[in-house]
mmCIF file of C-alpha atoms in Angstrom:
data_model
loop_
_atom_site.group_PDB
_atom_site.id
_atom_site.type_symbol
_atom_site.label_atom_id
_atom_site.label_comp_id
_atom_site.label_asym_id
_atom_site.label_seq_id
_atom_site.Cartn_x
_atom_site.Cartn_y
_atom_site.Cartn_z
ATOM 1 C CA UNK A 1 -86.637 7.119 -29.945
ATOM 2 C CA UNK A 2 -85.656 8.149 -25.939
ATOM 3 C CA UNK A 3 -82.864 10.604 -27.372
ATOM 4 C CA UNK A 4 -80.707 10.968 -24.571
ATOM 5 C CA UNK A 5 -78.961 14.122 -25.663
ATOM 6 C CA UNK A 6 -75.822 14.727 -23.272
ATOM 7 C CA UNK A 7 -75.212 17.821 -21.081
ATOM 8 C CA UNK A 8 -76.046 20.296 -23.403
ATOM 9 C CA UNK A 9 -73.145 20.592 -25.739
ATOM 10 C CA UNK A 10 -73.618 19.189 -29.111
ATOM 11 C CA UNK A 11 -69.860 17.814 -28.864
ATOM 12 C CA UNK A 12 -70.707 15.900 -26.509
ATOM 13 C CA UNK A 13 -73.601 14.232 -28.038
ATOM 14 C CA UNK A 14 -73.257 10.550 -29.708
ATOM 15 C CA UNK A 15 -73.239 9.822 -33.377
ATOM 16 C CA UNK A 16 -76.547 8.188 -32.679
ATOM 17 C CA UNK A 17 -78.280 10.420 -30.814
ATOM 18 C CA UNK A 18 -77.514 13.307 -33.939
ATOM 19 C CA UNK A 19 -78.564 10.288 -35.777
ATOM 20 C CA UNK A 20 -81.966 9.472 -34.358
ATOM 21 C CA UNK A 21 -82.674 13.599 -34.219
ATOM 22 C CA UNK A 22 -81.677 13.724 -37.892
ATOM 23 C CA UNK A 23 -83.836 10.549 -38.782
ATOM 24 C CA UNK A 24 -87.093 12.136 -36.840
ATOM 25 C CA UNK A 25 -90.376 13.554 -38.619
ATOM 26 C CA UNK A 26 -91.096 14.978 -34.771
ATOM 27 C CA UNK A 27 -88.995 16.269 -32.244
ATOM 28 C CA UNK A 28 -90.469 16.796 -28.254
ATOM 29 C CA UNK A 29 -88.793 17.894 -25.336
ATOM 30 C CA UNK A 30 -88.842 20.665 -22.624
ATOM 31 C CA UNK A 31 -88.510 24.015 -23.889
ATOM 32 C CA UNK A 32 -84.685 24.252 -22.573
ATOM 33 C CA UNK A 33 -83.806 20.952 -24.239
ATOM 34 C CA UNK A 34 -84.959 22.272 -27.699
ATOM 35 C CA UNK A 35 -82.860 25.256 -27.344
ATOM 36 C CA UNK A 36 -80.330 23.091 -27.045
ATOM 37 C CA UNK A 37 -80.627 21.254 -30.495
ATOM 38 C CA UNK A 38 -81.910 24.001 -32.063
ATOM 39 C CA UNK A 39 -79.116 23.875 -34.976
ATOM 40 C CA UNK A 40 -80.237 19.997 -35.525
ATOM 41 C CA UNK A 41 -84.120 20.377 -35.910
ATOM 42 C CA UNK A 42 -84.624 22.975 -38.494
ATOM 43 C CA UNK A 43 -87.560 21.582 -40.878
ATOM 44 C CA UNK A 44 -89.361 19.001 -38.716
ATOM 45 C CA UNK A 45 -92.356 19.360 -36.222
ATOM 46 C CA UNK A 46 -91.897 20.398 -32.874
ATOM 47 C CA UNK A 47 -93.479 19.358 -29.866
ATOM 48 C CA UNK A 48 -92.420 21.812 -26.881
ATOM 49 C CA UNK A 49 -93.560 20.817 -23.314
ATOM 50 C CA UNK A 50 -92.894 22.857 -19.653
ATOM 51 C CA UNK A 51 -91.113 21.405 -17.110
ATOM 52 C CA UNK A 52 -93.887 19.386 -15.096
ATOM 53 C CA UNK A 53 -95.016 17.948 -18.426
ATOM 54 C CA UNK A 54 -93.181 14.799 -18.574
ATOM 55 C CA UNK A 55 -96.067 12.815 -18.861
ATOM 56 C CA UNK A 56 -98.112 14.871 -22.102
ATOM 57 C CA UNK A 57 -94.333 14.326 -23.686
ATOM 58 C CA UNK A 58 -94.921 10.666 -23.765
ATOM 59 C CA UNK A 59 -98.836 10.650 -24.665
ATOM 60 C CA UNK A 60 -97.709 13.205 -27.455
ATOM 61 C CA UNK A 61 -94.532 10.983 -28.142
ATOM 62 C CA UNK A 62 -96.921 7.893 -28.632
ATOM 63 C CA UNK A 63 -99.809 9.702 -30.920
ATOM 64 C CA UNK A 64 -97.462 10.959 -33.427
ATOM 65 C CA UNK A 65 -95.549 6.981 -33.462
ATOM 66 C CA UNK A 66 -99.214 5.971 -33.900
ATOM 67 C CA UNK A 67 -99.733 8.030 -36.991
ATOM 68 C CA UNK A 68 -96.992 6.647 -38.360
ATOM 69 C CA UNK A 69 -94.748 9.599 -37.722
ATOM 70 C CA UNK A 70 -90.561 8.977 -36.378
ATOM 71 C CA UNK A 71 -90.165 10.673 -33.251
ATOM 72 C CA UNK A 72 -87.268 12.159 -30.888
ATOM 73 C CA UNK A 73 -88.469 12.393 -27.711
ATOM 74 C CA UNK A 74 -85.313 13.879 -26.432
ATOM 75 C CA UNK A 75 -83.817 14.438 -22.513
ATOM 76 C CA UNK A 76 -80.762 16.136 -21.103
ATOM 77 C CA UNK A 77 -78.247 13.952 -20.238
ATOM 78 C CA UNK A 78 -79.230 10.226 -20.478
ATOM 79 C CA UNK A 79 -82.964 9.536 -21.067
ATOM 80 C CA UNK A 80 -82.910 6.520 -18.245
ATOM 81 C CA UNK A 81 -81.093 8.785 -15.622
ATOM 82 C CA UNK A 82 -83.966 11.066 -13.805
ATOM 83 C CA UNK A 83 -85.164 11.126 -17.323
ATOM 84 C CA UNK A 84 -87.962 10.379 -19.908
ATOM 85 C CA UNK A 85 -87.529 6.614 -20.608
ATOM 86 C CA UNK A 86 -89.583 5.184 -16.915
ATOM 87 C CA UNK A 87 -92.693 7.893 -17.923
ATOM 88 C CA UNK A 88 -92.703 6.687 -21.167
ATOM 89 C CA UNK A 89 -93.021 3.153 -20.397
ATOM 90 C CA UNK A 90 -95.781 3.550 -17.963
ATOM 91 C CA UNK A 91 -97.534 5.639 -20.660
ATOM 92 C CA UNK A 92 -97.080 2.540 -23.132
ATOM 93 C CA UNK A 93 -97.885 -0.038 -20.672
ATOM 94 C CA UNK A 94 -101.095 2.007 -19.915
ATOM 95 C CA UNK A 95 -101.813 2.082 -23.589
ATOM 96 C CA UNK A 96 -101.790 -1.648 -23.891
ATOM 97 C CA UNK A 97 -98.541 -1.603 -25.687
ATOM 98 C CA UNK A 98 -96.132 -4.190 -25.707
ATOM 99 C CA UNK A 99 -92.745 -5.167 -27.490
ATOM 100 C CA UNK A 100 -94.154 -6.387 -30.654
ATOM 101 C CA UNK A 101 -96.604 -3.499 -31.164
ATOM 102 C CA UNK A 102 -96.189 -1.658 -34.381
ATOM 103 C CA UNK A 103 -94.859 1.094 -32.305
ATOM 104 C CA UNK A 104 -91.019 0.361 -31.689
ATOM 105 C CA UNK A 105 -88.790 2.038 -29.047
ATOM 106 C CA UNK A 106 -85.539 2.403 -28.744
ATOM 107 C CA UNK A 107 -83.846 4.174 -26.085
ATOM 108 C CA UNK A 108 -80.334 6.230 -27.169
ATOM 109 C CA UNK A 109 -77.968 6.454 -23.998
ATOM 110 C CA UNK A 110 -76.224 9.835 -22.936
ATOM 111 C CA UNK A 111 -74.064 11.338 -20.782
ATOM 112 C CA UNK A 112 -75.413 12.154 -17.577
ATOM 113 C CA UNK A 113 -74.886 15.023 -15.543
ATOM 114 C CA UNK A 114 -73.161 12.759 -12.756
ATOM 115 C CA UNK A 115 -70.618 11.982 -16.018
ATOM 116 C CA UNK A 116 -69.737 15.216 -17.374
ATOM 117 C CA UNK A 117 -70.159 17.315 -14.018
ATOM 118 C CA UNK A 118 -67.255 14.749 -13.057
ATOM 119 C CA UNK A 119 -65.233 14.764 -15.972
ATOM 120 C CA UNK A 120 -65.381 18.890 -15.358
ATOM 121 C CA UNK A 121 -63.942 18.866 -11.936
ATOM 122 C CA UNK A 122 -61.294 16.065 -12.000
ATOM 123 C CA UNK A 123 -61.946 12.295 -11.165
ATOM 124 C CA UNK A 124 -64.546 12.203 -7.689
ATOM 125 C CA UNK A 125 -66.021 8.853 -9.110
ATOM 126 C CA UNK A 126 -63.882 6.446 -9.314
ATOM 127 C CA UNK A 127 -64.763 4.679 -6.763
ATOM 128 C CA UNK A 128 -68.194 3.618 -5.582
ATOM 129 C CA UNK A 129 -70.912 6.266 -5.877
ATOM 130 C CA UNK A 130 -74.581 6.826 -6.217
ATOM 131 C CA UNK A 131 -77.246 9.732 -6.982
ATOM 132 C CA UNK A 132 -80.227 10.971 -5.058
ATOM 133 C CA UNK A 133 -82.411 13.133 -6.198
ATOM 134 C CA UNK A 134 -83.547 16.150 -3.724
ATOM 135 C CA UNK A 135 -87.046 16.842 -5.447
ATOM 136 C CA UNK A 136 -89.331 15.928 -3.296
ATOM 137 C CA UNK A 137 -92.512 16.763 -6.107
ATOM 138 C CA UNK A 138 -92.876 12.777 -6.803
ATOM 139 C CA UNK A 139 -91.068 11.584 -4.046
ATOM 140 C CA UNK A 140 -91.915 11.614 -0.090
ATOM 141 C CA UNK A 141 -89.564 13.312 1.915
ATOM 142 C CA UNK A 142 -88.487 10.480 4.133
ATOM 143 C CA UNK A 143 -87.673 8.652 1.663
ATOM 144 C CA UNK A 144 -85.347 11.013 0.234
ATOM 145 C CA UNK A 145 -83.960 11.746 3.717
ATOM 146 C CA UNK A 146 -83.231 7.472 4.369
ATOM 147 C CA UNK A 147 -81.508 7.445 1.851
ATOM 148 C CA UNK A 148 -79.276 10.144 2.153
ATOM 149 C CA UNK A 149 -78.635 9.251 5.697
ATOM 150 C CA UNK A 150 -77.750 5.368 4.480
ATOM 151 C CA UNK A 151 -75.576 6.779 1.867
ATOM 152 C CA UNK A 152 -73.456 9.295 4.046
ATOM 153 C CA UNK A 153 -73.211 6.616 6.672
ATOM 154 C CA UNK A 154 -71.638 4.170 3.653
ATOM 155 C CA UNK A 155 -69.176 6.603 2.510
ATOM 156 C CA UNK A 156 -69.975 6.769 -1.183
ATOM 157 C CA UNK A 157 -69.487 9.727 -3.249
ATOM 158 C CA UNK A 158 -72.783 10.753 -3.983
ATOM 159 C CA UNK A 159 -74.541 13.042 -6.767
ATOM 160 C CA UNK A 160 -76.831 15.125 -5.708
ATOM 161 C CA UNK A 161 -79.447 15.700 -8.743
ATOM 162 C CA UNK A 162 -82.450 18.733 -8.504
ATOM 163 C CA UNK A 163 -80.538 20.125 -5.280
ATOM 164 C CA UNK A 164 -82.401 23.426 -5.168
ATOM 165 C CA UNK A 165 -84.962 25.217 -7.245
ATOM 166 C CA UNK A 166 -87.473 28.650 -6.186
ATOM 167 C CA UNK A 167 -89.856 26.958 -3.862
ATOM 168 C CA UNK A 168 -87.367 23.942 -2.996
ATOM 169 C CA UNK A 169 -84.699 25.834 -0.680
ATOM 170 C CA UNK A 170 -84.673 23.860 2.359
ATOM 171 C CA UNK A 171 -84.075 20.211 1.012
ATOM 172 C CA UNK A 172 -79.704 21.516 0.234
ATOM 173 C CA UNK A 173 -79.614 22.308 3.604
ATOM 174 C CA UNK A 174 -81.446 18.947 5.174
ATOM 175 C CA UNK A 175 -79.585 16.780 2.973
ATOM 176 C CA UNK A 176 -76.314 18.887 5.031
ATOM 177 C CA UNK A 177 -77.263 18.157 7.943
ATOM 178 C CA UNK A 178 -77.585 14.585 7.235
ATOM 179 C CA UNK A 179 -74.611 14.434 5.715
ATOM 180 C CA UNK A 180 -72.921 15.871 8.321
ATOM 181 C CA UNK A 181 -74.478 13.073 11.230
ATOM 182 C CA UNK A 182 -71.437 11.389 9.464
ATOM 183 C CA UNK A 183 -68.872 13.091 7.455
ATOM 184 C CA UNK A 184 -66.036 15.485 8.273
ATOM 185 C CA UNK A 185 -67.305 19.038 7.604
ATOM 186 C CA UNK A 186 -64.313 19.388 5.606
ATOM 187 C CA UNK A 187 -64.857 16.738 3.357
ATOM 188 C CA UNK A 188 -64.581 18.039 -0.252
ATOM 189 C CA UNK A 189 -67.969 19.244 -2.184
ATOM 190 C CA UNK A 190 -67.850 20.126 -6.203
ATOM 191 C CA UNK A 191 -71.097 22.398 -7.414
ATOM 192 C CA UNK A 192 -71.225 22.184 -11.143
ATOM 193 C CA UNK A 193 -74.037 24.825 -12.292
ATOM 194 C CA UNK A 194 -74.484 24.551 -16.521
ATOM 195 C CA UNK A 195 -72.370 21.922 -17.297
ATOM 196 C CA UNK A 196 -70.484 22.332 -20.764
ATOM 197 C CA UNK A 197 -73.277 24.581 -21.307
ATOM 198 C CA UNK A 198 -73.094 28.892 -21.957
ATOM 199 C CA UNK A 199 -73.434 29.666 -18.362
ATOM 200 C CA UNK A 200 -71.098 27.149 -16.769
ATOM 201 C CA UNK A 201 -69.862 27.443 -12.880
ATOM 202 C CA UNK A 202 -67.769 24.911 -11.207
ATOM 203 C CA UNK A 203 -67.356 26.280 -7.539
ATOM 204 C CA UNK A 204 -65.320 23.877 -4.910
ATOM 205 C CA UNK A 205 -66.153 23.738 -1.150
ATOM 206 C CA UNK A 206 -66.763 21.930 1.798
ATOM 207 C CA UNK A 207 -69.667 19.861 3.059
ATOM 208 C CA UNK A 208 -69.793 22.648 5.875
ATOM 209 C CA UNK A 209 -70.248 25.252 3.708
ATOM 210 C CA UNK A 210 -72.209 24.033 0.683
ATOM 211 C CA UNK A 211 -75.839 25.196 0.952
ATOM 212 C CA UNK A 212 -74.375 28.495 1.507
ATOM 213 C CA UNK A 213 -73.012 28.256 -2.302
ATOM 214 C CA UNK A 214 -75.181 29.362 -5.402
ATOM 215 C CA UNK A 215 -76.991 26.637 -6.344
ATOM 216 C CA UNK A 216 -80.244 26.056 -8.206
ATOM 217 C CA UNK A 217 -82.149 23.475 -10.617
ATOM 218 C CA UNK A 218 -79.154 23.465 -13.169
ATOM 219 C CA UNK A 219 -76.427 22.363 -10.454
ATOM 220 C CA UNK A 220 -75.200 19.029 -9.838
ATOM 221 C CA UNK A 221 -73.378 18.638 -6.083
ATOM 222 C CA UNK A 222 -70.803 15.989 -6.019
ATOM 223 C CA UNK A 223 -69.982 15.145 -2.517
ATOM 224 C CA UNK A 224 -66.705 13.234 -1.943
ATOM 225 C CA UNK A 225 -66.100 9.951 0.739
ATOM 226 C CA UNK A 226 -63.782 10.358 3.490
ATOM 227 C CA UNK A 227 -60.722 9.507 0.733
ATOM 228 C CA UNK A 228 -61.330 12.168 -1.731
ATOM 229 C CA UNK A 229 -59.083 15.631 -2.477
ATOM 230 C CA UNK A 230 -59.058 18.594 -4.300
ATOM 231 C CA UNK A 231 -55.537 19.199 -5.154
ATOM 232 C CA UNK A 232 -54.329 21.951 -7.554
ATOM 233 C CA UNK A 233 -58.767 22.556 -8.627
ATOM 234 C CA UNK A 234 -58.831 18.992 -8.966
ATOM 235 C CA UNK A 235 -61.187 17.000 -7.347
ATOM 236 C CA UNK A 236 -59.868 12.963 -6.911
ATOM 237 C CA UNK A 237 -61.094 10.266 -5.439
ATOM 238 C CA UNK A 238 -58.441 7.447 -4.760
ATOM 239 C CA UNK A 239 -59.745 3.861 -6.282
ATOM 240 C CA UNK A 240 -57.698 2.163 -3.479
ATOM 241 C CA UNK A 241 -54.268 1.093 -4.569
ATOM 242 C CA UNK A 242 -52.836 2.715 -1.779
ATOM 243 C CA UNK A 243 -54.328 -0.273 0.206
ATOM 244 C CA UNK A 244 -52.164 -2.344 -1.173
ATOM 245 C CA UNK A 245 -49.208 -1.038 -2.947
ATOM 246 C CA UNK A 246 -46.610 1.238 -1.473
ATOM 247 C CA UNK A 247 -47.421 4.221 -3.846
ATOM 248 C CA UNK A 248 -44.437 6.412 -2.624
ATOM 249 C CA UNK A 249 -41.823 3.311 -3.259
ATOM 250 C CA UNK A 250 -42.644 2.710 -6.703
ATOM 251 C CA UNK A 251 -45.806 0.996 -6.114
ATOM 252 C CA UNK A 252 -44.600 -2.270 -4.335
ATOM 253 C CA UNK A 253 -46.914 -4.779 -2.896
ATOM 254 C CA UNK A 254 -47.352 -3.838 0.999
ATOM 255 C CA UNK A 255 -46.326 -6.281 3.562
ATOM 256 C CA UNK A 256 -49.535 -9.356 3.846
ATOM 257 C CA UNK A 257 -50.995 -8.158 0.242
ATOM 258 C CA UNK A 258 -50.435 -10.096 -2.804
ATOM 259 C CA UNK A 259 -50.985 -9.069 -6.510
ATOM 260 C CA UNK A 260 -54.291 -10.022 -7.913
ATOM 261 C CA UNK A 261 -55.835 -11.405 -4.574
ATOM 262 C CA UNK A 262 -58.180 -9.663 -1.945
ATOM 263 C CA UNK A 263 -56.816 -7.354 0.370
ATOM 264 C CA UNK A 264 -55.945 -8.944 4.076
ATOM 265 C CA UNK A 265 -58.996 -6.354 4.947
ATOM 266 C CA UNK A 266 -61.247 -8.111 1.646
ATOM 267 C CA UNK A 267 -63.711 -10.622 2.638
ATOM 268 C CA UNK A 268 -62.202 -13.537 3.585
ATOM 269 C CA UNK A 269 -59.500 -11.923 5.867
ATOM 270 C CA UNK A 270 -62.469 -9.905 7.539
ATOM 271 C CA UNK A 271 -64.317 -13.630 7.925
ATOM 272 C CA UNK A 272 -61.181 -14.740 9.617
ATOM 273 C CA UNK A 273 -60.730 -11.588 11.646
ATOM 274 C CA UNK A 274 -64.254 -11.521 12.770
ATOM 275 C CA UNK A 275 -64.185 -14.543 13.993
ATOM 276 C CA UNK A 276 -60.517 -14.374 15.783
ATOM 277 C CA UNK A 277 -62.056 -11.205 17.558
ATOM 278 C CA UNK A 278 -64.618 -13.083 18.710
ATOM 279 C CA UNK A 279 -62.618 -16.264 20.230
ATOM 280 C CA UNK A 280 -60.767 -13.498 22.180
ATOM 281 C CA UNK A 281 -64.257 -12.411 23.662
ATOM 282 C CA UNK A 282 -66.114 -9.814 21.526
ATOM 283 C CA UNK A 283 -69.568 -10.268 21.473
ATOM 284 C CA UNK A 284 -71.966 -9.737 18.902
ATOM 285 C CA UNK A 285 -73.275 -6.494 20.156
ATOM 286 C CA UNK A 286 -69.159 -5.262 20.289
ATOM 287 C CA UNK A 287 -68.364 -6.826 16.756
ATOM 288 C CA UNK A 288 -70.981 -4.807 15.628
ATOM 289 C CA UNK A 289 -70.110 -1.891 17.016
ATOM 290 C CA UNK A 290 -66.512 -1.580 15.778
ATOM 291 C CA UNK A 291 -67.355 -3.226 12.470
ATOM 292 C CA UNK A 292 -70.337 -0.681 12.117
ATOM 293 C CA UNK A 293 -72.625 -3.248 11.075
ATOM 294 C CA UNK A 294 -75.682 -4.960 11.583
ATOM 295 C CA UNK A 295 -75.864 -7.563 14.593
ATOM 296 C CA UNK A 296 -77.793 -9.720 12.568
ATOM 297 C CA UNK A 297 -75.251 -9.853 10.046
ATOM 298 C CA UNK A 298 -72.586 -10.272 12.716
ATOM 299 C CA UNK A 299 -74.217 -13.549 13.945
ATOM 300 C CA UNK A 300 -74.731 -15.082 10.633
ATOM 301 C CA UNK A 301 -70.669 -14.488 9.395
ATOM 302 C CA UNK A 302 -70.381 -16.196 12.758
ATOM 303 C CA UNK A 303 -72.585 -19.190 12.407
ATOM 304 C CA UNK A 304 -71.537 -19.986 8.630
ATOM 305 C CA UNK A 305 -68.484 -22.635 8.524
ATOM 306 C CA UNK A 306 -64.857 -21.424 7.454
ATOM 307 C CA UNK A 307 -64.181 -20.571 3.597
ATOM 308 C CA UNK A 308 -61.685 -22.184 1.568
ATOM 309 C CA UNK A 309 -58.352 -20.305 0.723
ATOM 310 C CA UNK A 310 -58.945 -17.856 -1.863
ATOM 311 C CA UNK A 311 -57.616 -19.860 -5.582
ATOM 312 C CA UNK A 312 -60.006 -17.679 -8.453
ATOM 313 C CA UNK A 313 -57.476 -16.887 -11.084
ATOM 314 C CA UNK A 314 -57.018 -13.003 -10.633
ATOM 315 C CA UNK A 315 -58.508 -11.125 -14.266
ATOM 316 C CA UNK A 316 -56.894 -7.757 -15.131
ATOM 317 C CA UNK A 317 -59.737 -6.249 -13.520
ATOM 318 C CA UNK A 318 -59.610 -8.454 -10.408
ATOM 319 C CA UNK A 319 -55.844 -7.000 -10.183
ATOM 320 C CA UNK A 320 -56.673 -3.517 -9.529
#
């Protein structure tokens, strides 16, 4: 069992997860992550592995399954996220195992720290996001540095995970200066350092400012989009229905918007925009520019034939 434990505090672990630790003959994480269940693993065998270990956790995981033993292999926050369910798998698949092996797996979700960091500082995900990891110990540099540079360019909110350990000081301030290529350097920046956890910091501050902040292996940085604010130590992210509803007059429908349909900015009125701009005389190479988009993309909207009127019926989620 991949026993994704949660961010530390045993309230906010699931039933199933307590479960699958209570059900185990052998428990086997890093040496932090035992701490953490220490009041749920009194009696059975422990396993305890250092930090660059990952892969001895799943060879030790799938000896003591093969003896016939029920084990936790547990991980902070949710096994799948940055955690121990992909090096397990490749351990199996090395092994010869497959599905119906004797050897069963089952992998037990938890929060992650991009979850509970949020929940801590307010509501900075509720609208798109994604998380990079800054370690670059399995993963080359430029790759990391793409994709932070695609990511600040799309204006998600973005979760930084492993910003800054001893030896790793520099990557914070790269991923900065990236960042900064094209955000505001006031745009909003949550650190959240131990997470529900003893030693927890939350500190709030600006993309300009960030890697000057403490910040180490047990932080999580949340950066916001261009939309996000912290108001009143809060940090929000707006999902958009200022786009189409008059917030400040009761939440009316603005002027060319209608209730459960696309905004006049969603795809289809873009398609039709696009292609009005370029009637008047924008090229390609301009409607690229001011769209911020690919040329190649630009050409194709261009070449494909009109769309039909918009008639899906709208779900409650469609609505929003």
């Amino acid at each position: 069992m991949l026993v994704g434990i949660g961010p530390g505090s045993v309230d906010h672990m699931t039933q199933r997860a307590r479960d699958a630790i209570a059900e185990s003959d052998v428990v086997i994480g890093y040496v932090t992550y035992i701490k953490l269940v220490a009041d749920l693993i009194e009696g059975k065998e422990i396993i305890r592995k250092s930090m660059t270990e990952e892969l001895d956790r799943a060879v030790s995981a799938l000896e003591a399954a093969r003896q016939g033993k029920k084990v936790a292999l547990i991980s902070s926050g949710d096994a799948g996220v940055y955690g121990m369910a992909g090096p397990t798998y490749e351990v199996l698949f090395q092994a010869g195992w497959t599905p119906d092996d004797a050897v069963q797996v089952e992998i037990i979700p938890g929060a992650s720290a991009l979850n509970s960091c949020a929940a801590l500082v307010g509501a900075p995900l509720t609208h798109d996001f994604c998380a990079i990891s800054l370690s670059d110990l399995l993963t080359p540099w430029p790759t990391i540095a793409r994709r932070l540079d695609a990511v600040a360019l799309a204006d998600f909110v973005v979760a930084l995970y492993n910003p800054k350990s001893g030896r790793r000081t520099r990557q914070i301030v790269e991923a900065q200066r990236l960042f900064l290529r094209h955000r505001r350097a006031d745009t909003p920046v949550a650190i959240v350092k131990s997470g529900y956890r003893r030693r927890q910091n939350i500190v709030f501050t600006t993309l300009d400012q960030m890697a000057e902040a403490d910040i180490g292996m047990l932080s999580t940085v949340l950066i916001g989009n261009s939309n996000t604010f912290i108001r009143h130590g809060l940090m929000v992210t707006p999902r958009g229905y200022a786009n189409k509803y008059d917030m400040a007059d009761g939440g009316t429908t603005r002027e060319g918007e209608k209730a459960g349909r696309s905004l006049s900015t969603g795809l289809l009125g873009w398609l039709q925009q696009v292609k009005l701009e370029h009637a008047e005389g924008a090229d390609v190479a301009e409607l690229a520019r001011r769209h911020r988009l690919p040329q190649d993309y630009i050409q194709s909207v261009l070449d494909e034939p009109d769309e039909l009127p918009e008639t899906e019926v709208a779900t409650e989620e469609d609505a929003a």
